[in-house]
Amino acid sequence: EELELNSAADQRTLEPATYSVLLFALYLSDELTHAKHCWKRIPHSVRSASGELRAAWTVGQHLWTAQTAEPGCVFNSLTVYSWSPLTTKLVDLLHVHLRGKVLDSLARSHSKITLKTVQAHLACSEADALRYATEAGWTHSEGVLSPIQRAAAIPDASNAVQEIAKLAELAAFVETGAIRTTTADSAAAGPATAESKSD
């Protein structure tokens, strides 16, 4: 929001990549209402110019309807787009964040659950579903998993928060640097243009 306020004060528009970072940072913080308001504030011209930004909002839409949508739809929305390197880091973090939440939710509601059901909720292969479940401490026997509840469902949360902060700072730095460069170029070109007119 601070970036948006600063851009409004300078009468400029944030780059699509910056908005993508903002949206994913809000998803990682489980701030879906703020993400929805952020999307509504993005100028239509910026939305239409960036496929990645639209894909980022598609993720948000699936998060918003996750309780009633088909299992795994959020994870599918994370994998169907070829994200930029900066956004990929956030997508990977969100993948881990959501996977932990899904496994925690399943553990609270099931004492036994089939591997295929977990696979459907995580939208991954059976091998990966089994690996994620066993990494969470679940036991497995003949296609059936026995979940356990853990106090910390999402590993390395503090590291994830630090990573988000770094990426947000990087986006802000890139945005500020681009503005300064444009301003400097305009200032440098100004006197020369005036001189050429006087000649």
Tab-separated table of C-alpha atoms in Angstrom:
chain	number	residue	atom	x	y	z
A	1	GLU	CA	0.000	0.000	0.000
A	2	GLU	CA	2.900	2.347	0.740
A	3	LEU	CA	4.247	1.741	-2.762
A	4	GLU	CA	0.811	2.533	-4.200
A	5	LEU	CA	0.500	5.728	-2.163
A	6	ASN	CA	3.972	6.871	-3.195
A	7	SER	CA	3.221	6.183	-6.844
A	8	ALA	CA	-0.038	8.134	-6.594
A	9	ALA	CA	1.766	11.067	-5.020
A	10	ASP	CA	4.303	11.035	-7.861
A	11	GLN	CA	1.510	10.663	-10.439
A	12	ARG	CA	2.966	7.458	-11.814
A	13	THR	CA	1.821	3.853	-12.235
A	14	LEU	CA	3.582	0.878	-10.683
A	15	GLU	CA	5.004	-1.745	-12.998
A	16	PRO	CA	2.993	-4.997	-13.419
A	17	ALA	CA	5.833	-6.994	-11.822
A	18	THR	CA	5.552	-4.867	-8.687
A	19	TYR	CA	1.829	-5.513	-8.465
A	20	SER	CA	2.458	-9.259	-8.898
A	21	VAL	CA	4.875	-9.192	-5.969
A	22	LEU	CA	2.346	-7.279	-3.880
A	23	LEU	CA	-0.408	-9.800	-4.644
A	24	PHE	CA	1.711	-12.836	-3.820
A	25	ALA	CA	3.000	-11.219	-0.635
A	26	LEU	CA	-0.629	-10.735	0.421
A	27	TYR	CA	-1.483	-14.344	-0.473
A	28	LEU	CA	1.416	-15.550	1.651
A	29	SER	CA	0.130	-13.448	4.542
A	30	ASP	CA	-3.391	-14.881	4.066
A	31	GLU	CA	-4.635	-11.329	3.413
A	32	LEU	CA	-7.088	-12.218	0.651
A	33	THR	CA	-9.373	-9.252	1.288
A	34	HIS	CA	-6.449	-6.844	0.930
A	35	ALA	CA	-5.360	-8.691	-2.210
A	36	LYS	CA	-8.835	-8.240	-3.699
A	37	HIS	CA	-8.770	-4.500	-2.940
A	38	CYS	CA	-5.253	-4.266	-4.388
A	39	TRP	CA	-6.432	-5.863	-7.639
A	40	LYS	CA	-9.343	-3.449	-7.907
A	41	ARG	CA	-6.957	-0.488	-7.551
A	42	ILE	CA	-4.699	-1.645	-10.391
A	43	PRO	CA	-5.394	0.428	-13.542
A	44	HIS	CA	-7.113	-1.542	-16.289
A	45	SER	CA	-4.343	-0.644	-18.738
A	46	VAL	CA	-1.770	-2.289	-16.442
A	47	ARG	CA	-3.895	-5.418	-16.008
A	48	SER	CA	-4.462	-5.865	-19.733
A	49	ALA	CA	-0.778	-5.358	-20.532
A	50	SER	CA	0.525	-8.164	-18.313
A	51	GLY	CA	-0.373	-11.823	-18.676
A	52	GLU	CA	1.588	-12.639	-15.543
A	53	LEU	CA	-0.371	-10.116	-13.482
A	54	ARG	CA	-3.648	-11.593	-14.696
A	55	ALA	CA	-2.348	-15.087	-13.875
A	56	ALA	CA	-1.396	-13.851	-10.400
A	57	TRP	CA	-4.960	-12.668	-9.854
A	58	THR	CA	-6.315	-16.004	-11.126
A	59	VAL	CA	-4.418	-17.586	-8.243
A	60	GLY	CA	-6.123	-15.140	-5.894
A	61	GLN	CA	-9.549	-16.011	-7.292
A	62	HIS	CA	-8.910	-19.696	-6.664
A	63	LEU	CA	-7.709	-18.935	-3.143
A	64	TRP	CA	-10.890	-16.945	-2.538
A	65	THR	CA	-13.100	-19.892	-3.564
A	66	ALA	CA	-10.843	-22.674	-2.241
A	67	GLN	CA	-13.392	-23.875	0.306
A	68	THR	CA	-16.014	-24.636	-2.354
A	69	ALA	CA	-13.877	-25.302	-5.441
A	70	GLU	CA	-12.513	-28.599	-6.716
A	71	PRO	CA	-9.560	-29.944	-4.667
A	72	GLY	CA	-6.211	-28.896	-6.079
A	73	CYS	CA	-7.480	-25.979	-8.194
A	74	VAL	CA	-5.207	-23.478	-6.418
A	75	PHE	CA	-2.120	-25.613	-7.008
A	76	ASN	CA	-3.084	-26.059	-10.664
A	77	SER	CA	-3.299	-22.282	-11.071
A	78	LEU	CA	0.250	-21.993	-9.704
A	79	THR	CA	1.705	-24.425	-12.235
A	80	VAL	CA	-0.057	-23.519	-15.503
A	81	TYR	CA	1.825	-20.239	-16.020
A	82	SER	CA	5.526	-19.706	-16.790
A	83	TRP	CA	6.355	-17.158	-14.095
A	84	SER	CA	9.208	-14.662	-14.220
A	85	PRO	CA	12.253	-15.442	-12.030
A	86	LEU	CA	11.256	-12.919	-9.348
A	87	THR	CA	7.652	-14.133	-9.172
A	88	THR	CA	8.756	-17.791	-9.265
A	89	LYS	CA	10.361	-17.381	-5.847
A	90	LEU	CA	7.069	-16.192	-4.407
A	91	VAL	CA	5.123	-18.926	-6.196
A	92	ASP	CA	7.425	-21.558	-4.678
A	93	LEU	CA	6.950	-20.065	-1.218
A	94	LEU	CA	3.189	-19.989	-1.684
A	95	HIS	CA	3.219	-23.593	-2.846
A	96	VAL	CA	4.935	-24.674	0.386
A	97	HIS	CA	2.681	-22.427	2.476
A	98	LEU	CA	-0.525	-23.815	0.957
A	99	ARG	CA	0.673	-27.408	1.017
A	100	GLY	CA	1.283	-27.116	4.749
A	101	LYS	CA	-2.188	-25.644	5.270
A	102	VAL	CA	-3.881	-28.387	3.223
A	103	LEU	CA	-2.060	-31.190	5.035
A	104	ASP	CA	-2.860	-29.592	8.381
A	105	SER	CA	-6.530	-29.291	7.443
A	106	LEU	CA	-6.685	-32.917	6.299
A	107	ALA	CA	-4.960	-34.044	9.480
A	108	ARG	CA	-7.573	-32.278	11.600
A	109	SER	CA	-10.494	-33.815	9.714
A	110	HIS	CA	-9.258	-37.363	9.027
A	111	SER	CA	-7.768	-40.152	11.077
A	112	LYS	CA	-7.325	-42.185	7.888
A	113	ILE	CA	-7.225	-40.916	4.306
A	114	THR	CA	-6.350	-42.484	0.974
A	115	LEU	CA	-3.221	-41.481	-0.850
A	116	LYS	CA	-5.302	-40.685	-3.950
A	117	THR	CA	-7.388	-38.195	-1.951
A	118	VAL	CA	-4.276	-36.395	-0.737
A	119	GLN	CA	-2.938	-36.416	-4.295
A	120	ALA	CA	-6.143	-34.751	-5.522
A	121	HIS	CA	-5.993	-32.038	-2.849
A	122	LEU	CA	-2.345	-31.252	-3.620
A	123	ALA	CA	-2.667	-31.634	-7.425
A	124	CYS	CA	0.546	-33.622	-7.654
A	125	SER	CA	1.726	-37.141	-8.435
A	126	GLU	CA	1.109	-39.993	-6.002
A	127	ALA	CA	4.848	-40.190	-5.368
A	128	ASP	CA	5.011	-36.507	-4.420
A	129	ALA	CA	1.851	-36.749	-2.308
A	130	LEU	CA	3.370	-39.662	-0.393
A	131	ARG	CA	6.638	-37.774	0.053
A	132	TYR	CA	4.923	-34.627	1.361
A	133	ALA	CA	2.768	-36.672	3.745
A	134	THR	CA	5.652	-38.690	5.148
A	135	GLU	CA	7.734	-35.533	5.520
A	136	ALA	CA	4.861	-34.226	7.659
A	137	GLY	CA	5.145	-37.322	9.831
A	138	TRP	CA	2.203	-39.279	8.401
A	139	THR	CA	2.381	-43.061	8.191
A	140	HIS	CA	1.450	-45.094	5.127
A	141	SER	CA	0.135	-48.584	4.592
A	142	GLU	CA	-1.363	-50.051	1.417
A	143	GLY	CA	-2.523	-46.770	-0.093
A	144	VAL	CA	-3.925	-45.374	3.155
A	145	LEU	CA	-2.319	-42.553	5.146
A	146	SER	CA	-2.616	-41.916	8.871
A	147	PRO	CA	-2.151	-38.184	9.518
A	148	ILE	CA	-0.710	-36.616	12.628
A	149	GLN	CA	-1.314	-33.069	13.777
A	150	ARG	CA	1.715	-30.863	14.249
A	151	ALA	CA	1.951	-27.603	16.123
A	152	ALA	CA	3.804	-26.005	13.210
A	153	ALA	CA	2.129	-27.027	9.973
A	154	ILE	CA	4.204	-24.684	7.810
A	155	PRO	CA	7.987	-25.133	8.089
A	156	ASP	CA	10.438	-22.255	8.070
A	157	ALA	CA	7.724	-19.616	8.348
A	158	SER	CA	10.193	-17.012	9.611
A	159	ASN	CA	12.476	-17.631	6.640
A	160	ALA	CA	9.516	-17.248	4.305
A	161	VAL	CA	8.590	-13.903	5.832
A	162	GLN	CA	12.176	-12.687	5.487
A	163	GLU	CA	12.218	-13.817	1.857
A	164	ILE	CA	8.976	-11.958	1.130
A	165	ALA	CA	10.417	-8.796	2.671
A	166	LYS	CA	13.551	-9.094	0.522
A	167	LEU	CA	11.529	-9.556	-2.658
A	168	ALA	CA	9.260	-6.643	-1.835
A	169	GLU	CA	12.302	-4.447	-1.204
A	170	LEU	CA	13.794	-5.584	-4.508
A	171	ALA	CA	10.610	-4.719	-6.376
A	172	ALA	CA	10.517	-1.303	-4.736
A	173	PHE	CA	14.203	-0.749	-5.555
A	174	VAL	CA	13.700	-1.659	-9.208
A	175	GLU	CA	10.640	0.592	-9.427
A	176	THR	CA	12.428	3.543	-7.766
A	177	GLY	CA	15.524	3.046	-9.899
A	178	ALA	CA	13.508	3.087	-13.094
A	179	ILE	CA	11.791	6.312	-12.065
A	180	ARG	CA	15.047	8.012	-11.142
A	181	THR	CA	16.588	6.970	-14.460
A	182	THR	CA	13.638	8.369	-16.394
A	183	THR	CA	13.727	11.614	-14.413
A	184	ALA	CA	17.472	11.989	-14.904
A	185	ASP	CA	17.186	11.354	-18.646
A	186	SER	CA	14.419	13.935	-18.932
A	187	ALA	CA	16.442	16.505	-17.005
A	188	ALA	CA	19.479	15.866	-19.177
A	189	ALA	CA	17.481	16.148	-22.376
A	190	GLY	CA	15.661	19.313	-21.307
A	191	PRO	CA	18.433	21.941	-21.666
A	192	ALA	CA	19.627	20.432	-24.906
A	193	THR	CA	16.149	20.637	-26.372
A	194	ALA	CA	15.768	24.258	-25.259
A	195	GLU	CA	19.179	25.144	-26.723
A	196	SER	CA	18.337	23.543	-30.041
A	197	LYS	CA	15.130	25.575	-30.187
A	198	SER	CA	16.995	28.838	-29.494
A	199	ASP	CA	19.343	28.079	-32.343
